[in-house]
Amino acid sequence: MVRVATLLLLRHGRTTANADGGLAGRQPVELDETGRAQATAVGERLKGLPLAAVVTSPLVRCRQTLELALPQAEPVVEEGLIECGYGSWEGQPLKKLAKEPLWPVVQQHPSAAVFPEGESMAAMSARAVAAVRSWDARITAEHGPEAVWLACSHGDVIKAIVADALGVHLDLFQRIVADPASVTAIRYTPLRPFLVRLNDTGGDLSGLVPPPRKRRRRAARATESDAAVGGGAGAAP
């Protein structure tokens, strides 16, 4: 399809805060039993993929997920992938936060949301998108367009990266879902990003590995960012 590196966005497994209906934010919450099982299961799906690099949010739930999913990997911490700074909202029940005046802003106009004593959602989106695009360019340069790499992060961070890839305003990012231990795949071409998979929680991931590159005429390279009219043939069987 497209001769560029492939980014796999992995959300961490379920945490104790997720299970209790709380907002963890940047607190050091850990995976619960379900989350550990999810991490192990996604590891089976990722097994055998030739990952050129693995990067991660510095928070413990992401690092635990990778320890279970990819025990042989040596993840590099990327601060740009850290959870949104929810400030004084962190650690509070979501049902309580839903009564706050800021809650409708977060739901309907997140680009204007600034968390008390915390970060704005616009700032979170900007630094996360900058981080993955920088890593993607670096990995493509170092490992070539067949490279596949993985970034482990958080729900809102992944949703913001997907919104950017789709070219939609951050105010629409609440329409996107990123479940615990889900895999989302993006390819950044010179003209546009392609969202290859979204919130994938089951099935074979081997089709995301590009086939070996064949020699092509130089003129053909100009079409690498073009979408397949009619939908294309999909991944090779």
Short mmCIF file of C-alpha atoms in Angstrom, two decimals:
data_model
loop_
_atom_site.label_atom_id
_atom_site.label_comp_id
_atom_site.label_asym_id
_atom_site.label_seq_id
_atom_site.Cartn_x
_atom_site.Cartn_y
_atom_site.Cartn_z
CA MET A 1 0.00 0.00 0.00
CA VAL A 2 2.08 2.92 1.30
CA ARG A 3 5.88 2.84 1.55
CA VAL A 4 6.29 4.47 4.94
CA ALA A 5 6.85 3.21 8.46
CA THR A 6 3.88 1.89 10.43
CA LEU A 7 3.08 3.21 13.90
CA LEU A 8 1.23 0.91 16.30
CA LEU A 9 -0.41 2.79 19.16
CA LEU A 10 -1.02 0.52 22.13
CA ARG A 11 -3.15 1.65 25.04
CA HIS A 12 -2.15 0.22 28.42
CA GLY A 13 -4.25 -2.54 29.98
CA ARG A 14 -7.06 -1.88 32.42
CA THR A 15 -6.02 -0.34 35.73
CA THR A 16 -7.42 -0.34 39.23
CA ALA A 17 -8.63 3.22 38.60
CA ASN A 18 -10.41 2.17 35.40
CA ALA A 19 -12.16 -0.61 37.27
CA ASP A 20 -13.21 1.71 40.12
CA GLY A 21 -14.49 4.48 37.84
CA GLY A 22 -11.81 6.96 38.83
CA LEU A 23 -9.61 9.34 36.83
CA ALA A 24 -6.04 8.18 37.29
CA GLY A 25 -4.28 10.94 35.41
CA ARG A 26 -0.58 10.85 36.19
CA GLN A 27 -0.95 8.96 39.46
CA PRO A 28 1.07 5.72 39.76
CA VAL A 29 -1.90 3.37 39.41
CA GLU A 30 -1.12 -0.16 38.29
CA LEU A 31 -2.77 -2.76 36.10
CA ASP A 32 -5.46 -4.88 37.75
CA GLU A 33 -5.84 -8.59 37.11
CA THR A 34 -7.90 -7.97 33.98
CA GLY A 35 -5.34 -5.47 32.71
CA ARG A 36 -2.50 -7.91 33.19
CA ALA A 37 -4.43 -10.54 31.24
CA GLN A 38 -5.11 -8.00 28.48
CA ALA A 39 -1.42 -7.12 28.28
CA THR A 40 -0.43 -10.78 28.01
CA ALA A 41 -3.05 -11.36 25.32
CA VAL A 42 -1.97 -8.42 23.19
CA GLY A 43 1.59 -9.68 23.53
CA GLU A 44 0.54 -12.87 21.76
CA ARG A 45 -0.88 -10.76 18.95
CA LEU A 46 2.30 -8.70 18.70
CA LYS A 47 4.60 -11.72 18.86
CA GLY A 48 6.68 -12.06 15.73
CA LEU A 49 6.23 -8.48 14.53
CA PRO A 50 9.64 -6.99 13.68
CA LEU A 51 9.37 -3.89 15.86
CA ALA A 52 12.09 -1.39 15.02
CA ALA A 53 11.47 0.51 18.26
CA VAL A 54 9.21 0.53 21.30
CA VAL A 55 8.55 3.80 23.08
CA THR A 56 6.35 4.43 26.08
CA SER A 57 4.75 6.92 28.37
CA PRO A 58 6.75 7.08 31.61
CA LEU A 59 3.76 6.05 33.74
CA VAL A 60 3.87 2.68 35.47
CA ARG A 61 0.73 1.26 33.84
CA CYS A 62 2.28 1.59 30.39
CA ARG A 63 5.58 0.12 31.50
CA GLN A 64 3.78 -2.81 33.15
CA THR A 65 1.81 -3.41 29.97
CA LEU A 66 5.01 -3.64 27.92
CA GLU A 67 6.75 -5.85 30.48
CA LEU A 68 3.95 -8.39 30.02
CA ALA A 69 3.28 -7.90 26.31
CA LEU A 70 6.86 -7.52 25.04
CA PRO A 71 9.20 -8.85 27.73
CA GLN A 72 12.20 -8.90 25.36
CA ALA A 73 11.77 -5.26 24.34
CA GLU A 74 13.77 -2.36 25.74
CA PRO A 75 11.25 0.50 25.71
CA VAL A 76 12.43 4.08 25.48
CA VAL A 77 10.54 6.55 27.66
CA GLU A 78 8.96 9.40 25.72
CA GLU A 79 7.62 12.21 27.93
CA GLY A 80 5.42 13.45 25.09
CA LEU A 81 3.28 10.33 25.45
CA ILE A 82 2.43 10.89 29.12
CA GLU A 83 -1.22 11.09 30.17
CA CYS A 84 -2.97 14.45 30.03
CA GLY A 85 -2.29 16.47 33.16
CA TYR A 86 -5.75 16.53 34.75
CA GLY A 87 -4.52 18.54 37.73
CA SER A 88 -6.88 18.56 40.70
CA TRP A 89 -9.24 16.22 38.84
CA GLU A 90 -6.82 13.33 39.27
CA GLY A 91 -7.88 10.61 41.65
CA GLN A 92 -11.52 11.69 41.72
CA PRO A 93 -14.53 9.55 40.70
CA LEU A 94 -15.80 10.25 37.19
CA LYS A 95 -19.38 10.41 38.47
CA LYS A 96 -18.36 13.31 40.70
CA LEU A 97 -16.41 15.06 37.95
CA ALA A 98 -19.44 14.81 35.64
CA LYS A 99 -21.13 17.42 37.87
CA GLU A 100 -18.33 19.96 37.42
CA PRO A 101 -18.91 22.99 35.15
CA LEU A 102 -15.84 22.00 33.12
CA TRP A 103 -17.28 18.58 32.26
CA PRO A 104 -19.54 19.77 29.37
CA VAL A 105 -16.56 21.68 27.95
CA VAL A 106 -14.45 18.51 28.00
CA GLN A 107 -17.25 16.63 26.25
CA GLN A 108 -18.34 19.22 23.67
CA HIS A 109 -15.43 21.65 23.23
CA PRO A 110 -12.28 19.87 24.48
CA SER A 111 -9.97 22.21 22.59
CA ALA A 112 -10.99 24.90 25.11
CA ALA A 113 -10.65 22.67 28.19
CA VAL A 114 -7.94 23.56 30.69
CA PHE A 115 -7.86 21.38 33.79
CA PRO A 116 -7.52 23.18 37.13
CA GLU A 117 -3.87 23.11 38.19
CA GLY A 118 -3.24 20.93 35.14
CA GLU A 119 -2.80 20.87 31.38
CA SER A 120 -5.03 21.94 28.52
CA MET A 121 -6.28 19.25 26.16
CA ALA A 122 -4.94 21.30 23.25
CA ALA A 123 -1.45 21.23 24.77
CA MET A 124 -1.73 17.48 25.37
CA SER A 125 -2.69 16.93 21.75
CA ALA A 126 0.09 19.13 20.38
CA ARG A 127 2.93 17.50 22.34
CA ALA A 128 1.66 13.94 21.71
CA VAL A 129 1.28 14.47 17.96
CA ALA A 130 4.70 16.14 17.79
CA ALA A 131 6.25 13.20 19.66
CA VAL A 132 4.89 10.45 17.41
CA ARG A 133 5.54 12.34 14.19
CA SER A 134 9.13 13.02 15.26
CA TRP A 135 9.69 9.39 16.20
CA ASP A 136 8.09 8.20 12.97
CA ALA A 137 10.35 10.37 10.82
CA ARG A 138 13.40 9.21 12.76
CA ILE A 139 12.50 5.52 12.50
CA THR A 140 11.72 5.79 8.80
CA ALA A 141 15.11 7.45 8.22
CA GLU A 142 17.01 4.86 10.29
CA HIS A 143 15.14 1.66 9.43
CA GLY A 144 13.44 2.33 6.10
CA PRO A 145 9.81 2.41 4.98
CA GLU A 146 9.14 -1.22 5.95
CA ALA A 147 9.72 -0.43 9.63
CA VAL A 148 7.03 -1.09 12.22
CA TRP A 149 7.28 0.56 15.62
CA LEU A 150 5.12 0.74 18.71
CA ALA A 151 4.16 3.48 21.16
CA CYS A 152 2.34 2.66 24.41
CA SER A 153 0.24 5.46 25.80
CA HIS A 154 -3.15 6.49 27.20
CA GLY A 155 -6.73 6.75 25.98
CA ASP A 156 -7.07 10.50 25.50
CA VAL A 157 -3.54 10.76 24.11
CA ILE A 158 -4.22 8.08 21.50
CA LYS A 159 -7.57 9.64 20.61
CA ALA A 160 -5.85 12.99 20.05
CA ILE A 161 -3.22 11.40 17.78
CA VAL A 162 -5.97 9.66 15.80
CA ALA A 163 -7.94 12.89 15.43
CA ASP A 164 -4.85 14.56 13.99
CA ALA A 165 -4.31 11.65 11.59
CA LEU A 166 -7.91 11.92 10.42
CA GLY A 167 -7.60 15.68 10.00
CA VAL A 168 -10.51 16.37 12.33
CA HIS A 169 -10.71 19.10 14.95
CA LEU A 170 -9.86 18.19 18.52
CA ASP A 171 -13.45 19.08 19.43
CA LEU A 172 -14.48 15.86 17.64
CA PHE A 173 -12.01 13.56 19.33
CA GLN A 174 -14.54 12.31 21.88
CA ARG A 175 -16.14 10.37 19.00
CA ILE A 176 -13.05 8.13 18.91
CA VAL A 177 -12.66 5.06 21.14
CA ALA A 178 -9.38 3.58 22.40
CA ASP A 179 -10.08 0.64 24.70
CA PRO A 180 -7.54 -0.83 27.15
CA ALA A 181 -4.90 -2.94 25.35
CA SER A 182 -6.25 -1.93 21.94
CA VAL A 183 -4.01 -1.44 18.91
CA THR A 184 -4.36 1.44 16.47
CA ALA A 185 -2.19 1.67 13.35
CA ILE A 186 -1.21 4.83 11.46
CA ARG A 187 1.04 5.44 8.46
CA TYR A 188 2.35 8.97 7.90
CA THR A 189 2.93 9.63 4.20
CA PRO A 190 4.27 12.89 2.72
CA LEU A 191 0.77 13.96 1.68
CA ARG A 192 -1.48 12.58 4.42
CA PRO A 193 -1.63 10.06 7.25
CA PHE A 194 -3.59 6.85 6.77
CA LEU A 195 -5.51 5.36 9.69
CA VAL A 196 -5.05 1.65 9.00
CA ARG A 197 -6.69 0.22 12.13
CA LEU A 198 -8.56 1.70 15.04
CA ASN A 199 -9.23 0.27 18.51
CA ASP A 200 -8.36 -3.26 17.38
CA THR A 201 -8.73 -5.64 20.33
CA GLY A 202 -8.51 -9.00 18.60
CA GLY A 203 -7.23 -10.82 15.55
CA ASP A 204 -4.04 -11.16 13.56
CA LEU A 205 -1.73 -8.13 13.30
CA SER A 206 0.75 -9.62 10.83
CA GLY A 207 -0.99 -7.92 7.92
CA LEU A 208 0.29 -4.59 9.21
CA VAL A 209 3.87 -5.52 8.31
CA PRO A 210 4.60 -4.13 4.82
CA PRO A 211 5.84 -6.67 2.26
CA PRO A 212 9.46 -6.40 1.08
CA ARG A 213 9.97 -3.42 -1.17
CA LYS A 214 10.31 -4.05 -4.88
CA ARG A 215 12.23 -1.88 -7.27
CA ARG A 216 9.90 0.60 -8.90
CA ARG A 217 10.12 3.41 -11.33
CA ARG A 218 10.82 6.80 -9.79
CA ALA A 219 7.56 8.20 -11.14
CA ALA A 220 5.58 5.66 -9.15
CA ARG A 221 6.89 7.03 -5.88
CA ALA A 222 4.82 10.19 -6.31
CA THR A 223 1.66 8.14 -5.76
CA GLU A 224 2.68 6.74 -2.38
CA SER A 225 0.46 9.23 -0.55
CA ASP A 226 -2.53 8.68 -2.84
CA ALA A 227 -5.60 6.85 -1.57
CA ALA A 228 -6.75 3.82 -3.52
CA VAL A 229 -9.81 4.89 -5.50
CA GLY A 230 -12.54 2.36 -4.86
CA GLY A 231 -10.95 1.15 -1.64
CA GLY A 232 -8.07 -0.96 -2.91
CA ALA A 233 -7.33 -4.65 -2.41
CA GLY A 234 -6.32 -4.48 1.25
CA ALA A 235 -3.44 -6.37 2.85
CA ALA A 236 -1.98 -9.30 1.00
CA PRO A 237 -3.48 -12.64 2.15
#
